[in-house]
XYZ file of C-alpha atoms in Angstrom:
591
model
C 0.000 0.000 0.000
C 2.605 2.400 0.693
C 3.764 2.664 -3.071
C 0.347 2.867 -4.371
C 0.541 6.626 -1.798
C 3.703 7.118 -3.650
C 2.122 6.290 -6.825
C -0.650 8.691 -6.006
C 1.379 11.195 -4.494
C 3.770 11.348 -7.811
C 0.569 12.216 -9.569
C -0.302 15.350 -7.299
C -0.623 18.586 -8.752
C 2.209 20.800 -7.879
C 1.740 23.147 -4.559
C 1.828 26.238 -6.403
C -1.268 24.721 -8.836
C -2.416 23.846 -5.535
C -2.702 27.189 -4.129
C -3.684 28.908 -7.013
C -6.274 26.898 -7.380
C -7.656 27.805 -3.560
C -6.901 31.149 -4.005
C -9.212 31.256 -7.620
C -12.229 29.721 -5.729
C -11.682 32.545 -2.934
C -11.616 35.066 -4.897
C -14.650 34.101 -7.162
C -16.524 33.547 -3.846
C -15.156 36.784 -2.423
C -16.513 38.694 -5.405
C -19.755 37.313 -5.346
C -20.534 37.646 -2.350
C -19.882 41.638 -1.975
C -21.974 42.037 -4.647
C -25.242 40.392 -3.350
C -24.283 42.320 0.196
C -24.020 45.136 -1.743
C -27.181 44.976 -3.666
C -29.736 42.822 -1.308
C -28.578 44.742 1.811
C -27.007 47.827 1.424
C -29.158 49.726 -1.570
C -32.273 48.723 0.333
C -31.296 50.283 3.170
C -31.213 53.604 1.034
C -34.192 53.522 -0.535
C -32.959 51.731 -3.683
C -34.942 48.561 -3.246
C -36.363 49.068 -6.427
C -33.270 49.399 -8.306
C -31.625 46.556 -6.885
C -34.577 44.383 -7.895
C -34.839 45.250 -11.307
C -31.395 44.041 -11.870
C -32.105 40.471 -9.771
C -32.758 38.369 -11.881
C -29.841 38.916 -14.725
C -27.332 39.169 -11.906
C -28.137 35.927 -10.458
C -27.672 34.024 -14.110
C -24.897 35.771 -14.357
C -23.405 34.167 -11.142
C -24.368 30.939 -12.144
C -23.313 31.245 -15.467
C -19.873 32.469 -14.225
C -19.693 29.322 -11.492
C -20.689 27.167 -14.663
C -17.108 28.203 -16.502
C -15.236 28.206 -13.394
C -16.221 24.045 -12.667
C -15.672 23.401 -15.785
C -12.341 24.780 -15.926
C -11.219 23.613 -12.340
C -13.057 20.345 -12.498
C -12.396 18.157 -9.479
C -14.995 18.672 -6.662
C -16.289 21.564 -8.544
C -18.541 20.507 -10.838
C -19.824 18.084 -8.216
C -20.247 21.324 -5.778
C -21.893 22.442 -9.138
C -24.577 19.635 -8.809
C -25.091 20.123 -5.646
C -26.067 23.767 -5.815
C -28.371 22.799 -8.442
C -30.496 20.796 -6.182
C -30.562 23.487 -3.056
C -33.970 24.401 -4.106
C -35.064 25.218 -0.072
C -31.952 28.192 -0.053
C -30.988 28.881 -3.670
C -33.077 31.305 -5.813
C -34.567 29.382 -8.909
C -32.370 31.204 -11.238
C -29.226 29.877 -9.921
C -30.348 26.003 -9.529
C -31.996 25.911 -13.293
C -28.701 27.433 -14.561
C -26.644 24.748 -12.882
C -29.199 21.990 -13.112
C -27.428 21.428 -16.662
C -23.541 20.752 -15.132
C -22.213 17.590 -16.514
C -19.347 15.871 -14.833
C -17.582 14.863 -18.104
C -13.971 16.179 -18.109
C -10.805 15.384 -20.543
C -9.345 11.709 -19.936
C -6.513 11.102 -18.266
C -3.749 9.752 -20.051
C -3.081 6.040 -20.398
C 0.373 5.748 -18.840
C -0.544 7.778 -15.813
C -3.863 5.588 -14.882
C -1.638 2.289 -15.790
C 1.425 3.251 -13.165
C -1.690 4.278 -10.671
C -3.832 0.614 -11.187
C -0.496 -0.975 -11.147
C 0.666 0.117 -7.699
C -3.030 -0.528 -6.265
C -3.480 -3.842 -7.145
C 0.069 -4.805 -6.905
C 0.866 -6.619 -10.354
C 1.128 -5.601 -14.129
C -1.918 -4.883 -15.709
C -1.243 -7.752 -18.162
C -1.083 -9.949 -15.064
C -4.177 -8.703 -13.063
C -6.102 -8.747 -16.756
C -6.411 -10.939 -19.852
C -7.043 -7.668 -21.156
C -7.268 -4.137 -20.462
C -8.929 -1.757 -23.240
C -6.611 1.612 -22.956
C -9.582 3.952 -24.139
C -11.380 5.260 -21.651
C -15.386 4.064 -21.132
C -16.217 7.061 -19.691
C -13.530 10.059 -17.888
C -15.605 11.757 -14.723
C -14.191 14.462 -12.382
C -12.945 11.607 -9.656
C -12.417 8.942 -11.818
C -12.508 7.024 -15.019
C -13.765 3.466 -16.216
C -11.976 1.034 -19.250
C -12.997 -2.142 -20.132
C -11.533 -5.256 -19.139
C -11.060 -8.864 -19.415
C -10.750 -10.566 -16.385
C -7.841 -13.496 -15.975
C -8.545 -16.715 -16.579
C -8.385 -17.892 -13.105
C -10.417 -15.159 -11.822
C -12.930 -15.644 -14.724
C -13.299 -18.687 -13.612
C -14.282 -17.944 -9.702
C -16.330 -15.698 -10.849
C -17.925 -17.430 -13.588
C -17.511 -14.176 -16.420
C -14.713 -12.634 -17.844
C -15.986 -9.185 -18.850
C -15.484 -6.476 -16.325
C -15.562 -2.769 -16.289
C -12.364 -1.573 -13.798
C -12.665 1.858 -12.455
C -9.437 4.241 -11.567
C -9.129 6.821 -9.362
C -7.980 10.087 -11.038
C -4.184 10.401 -10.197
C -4.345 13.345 -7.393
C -7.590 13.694 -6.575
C -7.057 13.079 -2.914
C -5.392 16.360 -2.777
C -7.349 17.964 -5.134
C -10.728 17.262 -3.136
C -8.731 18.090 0.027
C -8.190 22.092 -1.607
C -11.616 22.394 -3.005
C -13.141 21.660 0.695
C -10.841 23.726 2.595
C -11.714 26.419 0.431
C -15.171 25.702 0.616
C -14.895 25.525 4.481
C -13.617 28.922 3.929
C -16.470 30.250 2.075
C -19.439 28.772 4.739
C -17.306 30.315 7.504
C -17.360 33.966 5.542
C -21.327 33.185 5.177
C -21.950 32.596 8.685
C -20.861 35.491 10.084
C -23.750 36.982 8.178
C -26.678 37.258 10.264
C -29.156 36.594 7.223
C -27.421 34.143 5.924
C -27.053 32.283 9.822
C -30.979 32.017 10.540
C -31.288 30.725 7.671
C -29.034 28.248 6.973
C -26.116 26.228 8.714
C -23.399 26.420 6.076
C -20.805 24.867 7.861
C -22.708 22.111 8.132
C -24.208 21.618 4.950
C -20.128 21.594 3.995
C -19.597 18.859 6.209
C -22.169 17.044 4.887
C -21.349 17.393 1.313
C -17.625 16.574 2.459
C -18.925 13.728 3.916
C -20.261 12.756 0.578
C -17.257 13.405 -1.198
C -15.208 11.755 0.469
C -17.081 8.785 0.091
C -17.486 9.010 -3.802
C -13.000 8.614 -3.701
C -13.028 5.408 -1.707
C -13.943 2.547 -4.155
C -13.588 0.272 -1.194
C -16.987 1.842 0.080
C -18.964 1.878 -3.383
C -17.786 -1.197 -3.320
C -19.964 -2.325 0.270
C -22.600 -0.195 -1.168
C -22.997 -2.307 -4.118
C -23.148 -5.479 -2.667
C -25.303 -3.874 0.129
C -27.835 -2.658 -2.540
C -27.758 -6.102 -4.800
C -29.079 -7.512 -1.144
C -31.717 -5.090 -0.302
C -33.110 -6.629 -4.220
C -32.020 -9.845 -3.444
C -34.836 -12.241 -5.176
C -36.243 -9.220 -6.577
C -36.490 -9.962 -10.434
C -36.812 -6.328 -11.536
C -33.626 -4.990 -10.284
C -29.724 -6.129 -11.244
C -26.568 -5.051 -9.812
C -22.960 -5.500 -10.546
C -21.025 -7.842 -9.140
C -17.805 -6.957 -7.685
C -14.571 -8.582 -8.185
C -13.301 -8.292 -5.001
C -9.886 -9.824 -5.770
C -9.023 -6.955 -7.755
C -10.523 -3.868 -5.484
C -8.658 -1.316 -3.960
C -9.101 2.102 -2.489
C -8.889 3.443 -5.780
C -9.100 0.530 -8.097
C -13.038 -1.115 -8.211
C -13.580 -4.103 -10.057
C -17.027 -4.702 -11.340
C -19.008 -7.019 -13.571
C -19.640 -5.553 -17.251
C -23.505 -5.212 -17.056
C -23.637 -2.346 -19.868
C -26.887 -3.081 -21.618
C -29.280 -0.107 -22.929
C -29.452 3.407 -21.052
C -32.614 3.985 -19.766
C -32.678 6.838 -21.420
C -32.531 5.677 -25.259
C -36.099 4.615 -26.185
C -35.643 4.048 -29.549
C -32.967 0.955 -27.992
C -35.158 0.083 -25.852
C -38.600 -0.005 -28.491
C -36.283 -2.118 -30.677
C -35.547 -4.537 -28.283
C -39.340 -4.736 -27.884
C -39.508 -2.732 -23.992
C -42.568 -0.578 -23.630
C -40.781 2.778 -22.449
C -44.241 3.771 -20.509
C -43.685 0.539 -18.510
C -40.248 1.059 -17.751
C -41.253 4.822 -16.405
C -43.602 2.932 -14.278
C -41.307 0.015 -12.845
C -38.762 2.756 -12.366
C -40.629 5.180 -10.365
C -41.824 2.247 -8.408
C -38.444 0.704 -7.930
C -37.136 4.398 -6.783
C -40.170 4.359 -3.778
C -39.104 0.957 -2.705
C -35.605 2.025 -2.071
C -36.985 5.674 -0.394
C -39.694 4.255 1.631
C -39.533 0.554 2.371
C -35.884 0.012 2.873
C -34.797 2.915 3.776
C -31.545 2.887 2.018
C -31.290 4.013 -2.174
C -29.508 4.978 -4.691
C -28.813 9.145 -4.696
C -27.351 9.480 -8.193
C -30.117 7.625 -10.546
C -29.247 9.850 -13.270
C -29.531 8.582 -17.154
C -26.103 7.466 -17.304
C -26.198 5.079 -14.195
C -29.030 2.887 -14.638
C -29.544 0.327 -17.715
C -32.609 -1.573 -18.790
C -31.321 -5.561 -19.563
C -33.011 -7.467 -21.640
C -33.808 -11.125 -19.714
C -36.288 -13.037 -22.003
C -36.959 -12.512 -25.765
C -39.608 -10.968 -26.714
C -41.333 -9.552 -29.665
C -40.126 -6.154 -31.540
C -42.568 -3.064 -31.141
C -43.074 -1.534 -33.713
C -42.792 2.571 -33.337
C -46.006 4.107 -32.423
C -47.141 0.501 -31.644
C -49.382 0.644 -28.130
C -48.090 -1.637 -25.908
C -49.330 -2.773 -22.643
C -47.118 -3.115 -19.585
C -48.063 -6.271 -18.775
C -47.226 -7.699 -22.523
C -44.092 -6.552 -21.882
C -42.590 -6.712 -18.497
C -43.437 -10.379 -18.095
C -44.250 -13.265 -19.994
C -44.761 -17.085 -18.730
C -41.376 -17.736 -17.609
C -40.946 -13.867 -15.642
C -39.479 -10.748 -16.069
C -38.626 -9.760 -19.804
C -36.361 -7.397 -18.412
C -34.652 -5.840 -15.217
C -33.697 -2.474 -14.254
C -29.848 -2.148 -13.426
C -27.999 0.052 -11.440
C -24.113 1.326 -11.163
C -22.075 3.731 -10.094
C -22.928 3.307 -5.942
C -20.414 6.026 -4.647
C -23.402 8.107 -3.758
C -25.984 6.371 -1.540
C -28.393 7.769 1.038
C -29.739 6.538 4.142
C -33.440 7.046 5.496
C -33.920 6.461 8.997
C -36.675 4.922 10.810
C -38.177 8.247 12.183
C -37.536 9.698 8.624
C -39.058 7.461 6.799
C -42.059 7.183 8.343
C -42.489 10.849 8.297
C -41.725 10.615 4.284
C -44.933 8.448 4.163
C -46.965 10.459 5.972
C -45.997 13.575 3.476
C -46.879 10.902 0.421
C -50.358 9.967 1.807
C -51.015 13.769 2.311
C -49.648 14.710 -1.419
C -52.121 11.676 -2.492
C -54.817 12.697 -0.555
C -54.167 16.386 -1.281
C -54.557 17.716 1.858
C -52.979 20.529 2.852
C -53.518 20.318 6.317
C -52.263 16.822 6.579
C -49.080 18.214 4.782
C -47.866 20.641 6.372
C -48.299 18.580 9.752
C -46.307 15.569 7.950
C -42.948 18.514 6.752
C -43.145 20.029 10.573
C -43.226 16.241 11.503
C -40.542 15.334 9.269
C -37.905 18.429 11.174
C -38.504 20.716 8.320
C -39.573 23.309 10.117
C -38.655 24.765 13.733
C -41.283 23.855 16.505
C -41.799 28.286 16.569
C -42.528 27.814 12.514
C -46.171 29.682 12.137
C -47.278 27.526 8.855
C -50.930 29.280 8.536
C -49.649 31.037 5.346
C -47.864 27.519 3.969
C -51.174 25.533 4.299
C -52.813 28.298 2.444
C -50.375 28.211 -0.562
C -50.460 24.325 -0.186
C -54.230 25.004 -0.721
C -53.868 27.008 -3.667
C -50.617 24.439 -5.253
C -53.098 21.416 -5.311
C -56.488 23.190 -5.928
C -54.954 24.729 -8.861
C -51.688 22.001 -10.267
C -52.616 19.119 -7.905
C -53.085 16.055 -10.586
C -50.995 17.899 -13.286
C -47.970 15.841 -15.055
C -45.542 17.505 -16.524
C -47.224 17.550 -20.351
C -50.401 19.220 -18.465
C -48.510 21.718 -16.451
C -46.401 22.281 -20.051
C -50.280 23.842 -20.967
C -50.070 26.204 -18.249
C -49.869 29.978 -18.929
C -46.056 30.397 -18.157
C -47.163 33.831 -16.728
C -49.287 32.083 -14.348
C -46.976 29.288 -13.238
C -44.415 31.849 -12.830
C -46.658 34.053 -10.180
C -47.544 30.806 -8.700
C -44.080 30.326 -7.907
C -42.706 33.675 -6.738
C -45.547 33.678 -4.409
C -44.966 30.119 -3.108
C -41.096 31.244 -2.824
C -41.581 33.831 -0.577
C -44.005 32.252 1.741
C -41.102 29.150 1.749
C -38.207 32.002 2.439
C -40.142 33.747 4.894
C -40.122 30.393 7.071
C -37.185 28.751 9.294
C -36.857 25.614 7.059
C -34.106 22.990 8.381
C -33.823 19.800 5.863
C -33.361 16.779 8.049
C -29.785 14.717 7.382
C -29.565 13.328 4.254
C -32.723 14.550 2.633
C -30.890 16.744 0.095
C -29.591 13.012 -1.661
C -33.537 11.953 -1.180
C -34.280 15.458 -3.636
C -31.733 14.480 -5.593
C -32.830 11.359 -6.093
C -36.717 12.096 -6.947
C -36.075 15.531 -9.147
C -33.854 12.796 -11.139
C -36.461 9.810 -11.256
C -39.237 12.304 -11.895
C -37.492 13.790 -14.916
C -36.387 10.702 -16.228
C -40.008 8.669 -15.973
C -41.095 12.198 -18.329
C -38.750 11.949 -20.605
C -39.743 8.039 -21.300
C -43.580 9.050 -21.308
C -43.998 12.275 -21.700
C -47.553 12.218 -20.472
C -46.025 10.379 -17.360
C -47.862 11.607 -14.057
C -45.911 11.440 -10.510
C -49.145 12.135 -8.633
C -50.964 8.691 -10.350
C -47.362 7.110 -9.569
C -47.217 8.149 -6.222
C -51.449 7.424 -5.544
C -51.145 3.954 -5.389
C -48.370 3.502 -3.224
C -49.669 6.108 -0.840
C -53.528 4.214 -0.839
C -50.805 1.013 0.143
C -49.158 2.978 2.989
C -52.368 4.155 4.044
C -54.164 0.832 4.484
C -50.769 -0.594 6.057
C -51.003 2.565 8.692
C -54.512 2.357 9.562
C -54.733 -1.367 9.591
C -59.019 -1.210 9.483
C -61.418 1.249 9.355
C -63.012 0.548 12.952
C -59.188 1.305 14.129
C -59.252 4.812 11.751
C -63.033 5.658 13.193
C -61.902 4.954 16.831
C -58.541 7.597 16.394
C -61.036 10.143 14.935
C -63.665 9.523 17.863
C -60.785 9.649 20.398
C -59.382 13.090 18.651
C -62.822 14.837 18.371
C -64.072 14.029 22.150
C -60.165 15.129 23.366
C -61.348 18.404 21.460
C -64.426 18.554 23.087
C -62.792 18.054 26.364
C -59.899 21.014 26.163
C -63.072 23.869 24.042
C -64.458 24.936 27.977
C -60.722 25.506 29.420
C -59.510 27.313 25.609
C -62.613 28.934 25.623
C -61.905 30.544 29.505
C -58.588 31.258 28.409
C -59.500 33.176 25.659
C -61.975 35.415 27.897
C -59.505 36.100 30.373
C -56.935 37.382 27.440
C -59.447 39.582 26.280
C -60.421 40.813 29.543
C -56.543 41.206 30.548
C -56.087 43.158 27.019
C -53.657 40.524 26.419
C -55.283 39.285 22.741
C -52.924 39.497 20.139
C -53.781 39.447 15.808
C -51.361 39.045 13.268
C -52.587 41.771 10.536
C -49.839 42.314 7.236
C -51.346 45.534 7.271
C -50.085 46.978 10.519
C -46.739 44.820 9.859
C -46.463 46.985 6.822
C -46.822 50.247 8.688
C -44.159 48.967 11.346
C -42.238 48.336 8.029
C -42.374 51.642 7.630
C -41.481 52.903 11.086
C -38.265 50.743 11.053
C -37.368 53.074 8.109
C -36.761 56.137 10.354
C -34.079 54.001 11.913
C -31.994 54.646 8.915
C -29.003 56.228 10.232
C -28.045 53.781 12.869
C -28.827 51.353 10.114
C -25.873 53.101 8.141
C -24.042 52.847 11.089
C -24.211 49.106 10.960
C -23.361 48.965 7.728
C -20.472 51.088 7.821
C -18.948 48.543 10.597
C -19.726 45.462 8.368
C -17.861 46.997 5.640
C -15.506 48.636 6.817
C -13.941 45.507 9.125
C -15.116 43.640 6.034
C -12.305 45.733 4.116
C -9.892 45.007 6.739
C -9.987 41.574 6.867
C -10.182 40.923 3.069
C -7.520 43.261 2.690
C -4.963 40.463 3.777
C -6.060 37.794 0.846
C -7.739 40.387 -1.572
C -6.086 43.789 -1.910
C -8.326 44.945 -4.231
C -11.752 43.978 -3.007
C -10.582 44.949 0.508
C -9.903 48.637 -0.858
C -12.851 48.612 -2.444
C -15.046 47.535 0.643
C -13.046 50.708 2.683
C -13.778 53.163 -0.230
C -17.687 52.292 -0.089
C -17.920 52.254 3.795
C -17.817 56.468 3.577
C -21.213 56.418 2.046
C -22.970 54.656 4.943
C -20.706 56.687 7.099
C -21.554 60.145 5.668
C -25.432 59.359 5.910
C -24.955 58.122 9.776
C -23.533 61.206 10.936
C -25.006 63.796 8.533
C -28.749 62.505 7.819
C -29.727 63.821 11.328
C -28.455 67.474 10.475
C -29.562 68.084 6.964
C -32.855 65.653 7.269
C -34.535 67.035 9.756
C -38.402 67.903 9.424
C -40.662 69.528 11.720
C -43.283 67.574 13.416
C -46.454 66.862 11.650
């Protein structure tokens, strides 16, 4: 093991490329975020709200767009950080997850001769001793690693009982590569924190860790290895769902051995038409193969992305001919079983759903099924998305409004929605969401991740492909498993209403004695809007805080960033000037 460090370590990038590369994230960070400070807190704070919002939007693709080039240019953890981003749809405006929702991790192979000397000092032996063969050209090349084809040896071939494999290499480097990217991104969430707005919202540091966590992971091939076997088991007997097998005498850290299952992509209908597979019925299997994983075992597969999952072929049967109508049942089974499975790769990213978790996960599908709003919003505070001190009147009522209005809709109905209308819909719903002290649970980004992926794929096999019908069956299943019988469901109901009934007298007194006491309180947006407008007259100490921010702001970027920290000191006068000054020359005479 120790020369396979050296080998890995003679692969490094030099220090210098090293820190450059920190110092390139830092300062793209750094820029960024001076300029949303600048515009979402400072200008408002002079009465140039409205300017700063007309500019929003453009400003935020233009972020994105800019974060696009620099992952793409940096690679490593970058584009995965990319991906990521992309997914943050409870703390990320819309404009900046749509613009990165497109990232591919597809970089520039690495040459031959540097994954050879790598692969060689992993596993120990030559190449042409470890393999009967070893195909030079890359499979695919990825950020972390990259995959050839292989022929297994003959004695291994024959413990195994196949000789095609697919052998996956570490990039040579990474290690250290990863290792910059997260210290600078530990960096970044430490400069976030500090901001109050930023803070109540969300814990940065943490959501760091967690992705760190993650990434870390996704460069040990001695885990996805586990997690393979560990997900083949959770199917085991299961006739619609294949994994890999992994050679295990030829897995390293950084070297992962794997059965060749390459068969057709999910995504290429017209492969899977001609090899007579009803697309619509693989849609369906999939999304219900994707809610096994979520909700009955608790463990599945994060990354179920187009490129990760292949449909095999397991029984002839008879071409389709395009256009053809085909039913599901003609073609997922015939008299001897399946006619095909669905199989996964690529298990570096896996989630976890706990006990607690997952039964709070039902509980949100039965309400989405039974579209009640109510029930909903109960089932997300259940869940630990929102604080205990969360008031959630406003989210039932858009909850109302989302399934009164879209509830039912696939994605070819909502595609007949006035874009206008879906885009009101939205900004509206955003708010209410931002105005609220969401927390997402551990690991429920990868569960996000993993349903905005099955979702798009089932709609790009069947375009008329409904998650709400999908997700109504299963729920009516949970449902009948939670309530057992209907005299059970009537009894809880009975029990709830005459506990009601028993607390009205004692809410009712209390409510008497508050009025009496003059202690009733209302929540009215109107009167909030006139305290809105009190807090304005507070402007000068306002400036005052603002000229602090910046101007230590300035001082302690000055040490990494000249430039920027100049800048920050130049534009702390203006919040100065108006803290000292607006009291002499603003002064009005009382009304």
């Amino acid at each position: 093991m120790a020369s396979a460090d050296r080998s890995a370590g003679e692969h490094a990038p030099a220090p210098g490329i090293l820190r450059a590369r920190y110092r390139r994230i830092l300062r793209f960070a750094a820029r960024y975020i001076v300029q949303t400070w600048w515009f979402e807190l400072v200008l408002p704070r002079f009465g140039l709200a409205r300017f700063a919002a007309r500019g929003r939007t453009a400003r935020l693709v233009r972020i994105a767009q800019r974060f696009h080039v620099l992952a793409v240019d940096l690679g490593g953890l970058m584009i995965k950080v990319g991906q990521y981003l992309s997914s943050r749809l409870d703390v990320l405006p819309p404009e900046i997850t749509q613009e990165l929702a497109g990232l591919q991790d597809e970089v520039p192979p690495v040459p031959f001769d540097q994954i050879r000397r790598l692969a060689e000092a992993e596993l120990g032996v030559s190449l042409e001793h470890a393999y009967a063969s070893f195909d030079p050209t890359p499979l695919a090349a990825a950020s972390l690693g990259q995959a050839h084809r292989a022929r297994l040896a003959p004695v291994d071939a024959g413990d195994m009982g196949y000789d095609e494999a697919v052998v996956k290499v570490l990039r040579p480097g990474i290690e250290q590569v990863v290792d910059v990217d997260l210290s600078a991104l530990r960096r970044v969430a430490g400069w976030l924190s500090r901001v109050q707005f930023v803070a109540r919202r969300v814990d940065l540091p943490s959501l760091v860790e967690e992705f760190a966590t993650t990434s870390l992971e996704e460069i040990d091939y001695l885990h996805e290895a586990g997690n393979a076997e560990r997900f083949a088991a959770s199917f085991a007997g299961d006739p619609r769902v294949a994994a890999p097998e992994v050679v295990w005498e030829r897995t390293t850290r950084r070297v992962l051995t794997l059965a060749d299952v390459t068969a057709i992509k999910i995504s290429d209908r017209a492969g899977l038409i001609a090899a007579g597979i009803d697309p619509k019925a693989v849609a369906t299997e999939f999304a219900a193969v994707m809610f096994d994983q979520l909700f009955r075992d608790g463990y599945f597969h994060a990354d179920p992305h187009p490129g990760n999952i292949f449909v095999t072929p397991v029984a002839p049967v008879a071409p389709v001919e395009p256009g053809a109508r085909v039913g599901p049942a003609a073609v997922a089974t015939d008299a001897a079983g399946p006619a095909w499975t669905l199989t996964f790769i690529d298990f570096g990213m896996m989630g976890e759903v706990p006990d607690g978790l997952r039964r709070g996960l039902q509980q949100l599908m039965i309400a989405v099924a039974a579209r009640d709003a109510k029930r909903m919003v109960e089932a997300i505070r259940g869940v630990g998305f929102l604080l205990p001190t969360a008031e959630t009147a406003e989210l039932e009522r858009a909850m109302t409004e989302l399934f009164a209005r879209f509830g039912g809709m696939g994605f070819a109905e909502l595609a007949q929605v006035d874009e206008r209308e879906l885009r009101r819909f939205a900004i509206e719903f955003g708010e209410v969401v931002r105005s609220l002290p969401f927390q997402l649970p551990e690991n429920f980004l990868l569960i996000i991740r993993a349903m905005s992926l099955t979702s798009g794929m089932c709609s790009s096999l069947d375009p008329a492909f409904n998650l709400w019908d999908a997700v109504e069956p299963y729920a009516a299943g949970l449902l009948r498993d939670e309530r057992g019988n209907i005299a059970q469901t009537i009894g809880r109901e009975a029990l709830s209403v005459a506990g009601t009934a028993w607390r009205l007298p004692g809410r009712l007194d209390a409510l008497a004695d508050r009025i009496e006491q003059g202690r009733l309180v209302a929540n009215s947006p109107r009167i909030e809007h006139r305290l809105a407008g009190l807090e304005r007259t507070a402007g000068r100490i306002v400036s005052a805080v603002v000229f602090v921010g910046l101007f230590v702001g300035g001082i302690l970027l000055r040490v990494d960033e000249p430039f920027w920290g100049g800048a920050l000191l130049a534009v702390s006068v203006i919040p100065f000037l108006h803290a000292v000054f607006a009291g002499v020359f603003g002064r009005r005479g009382p009304r």
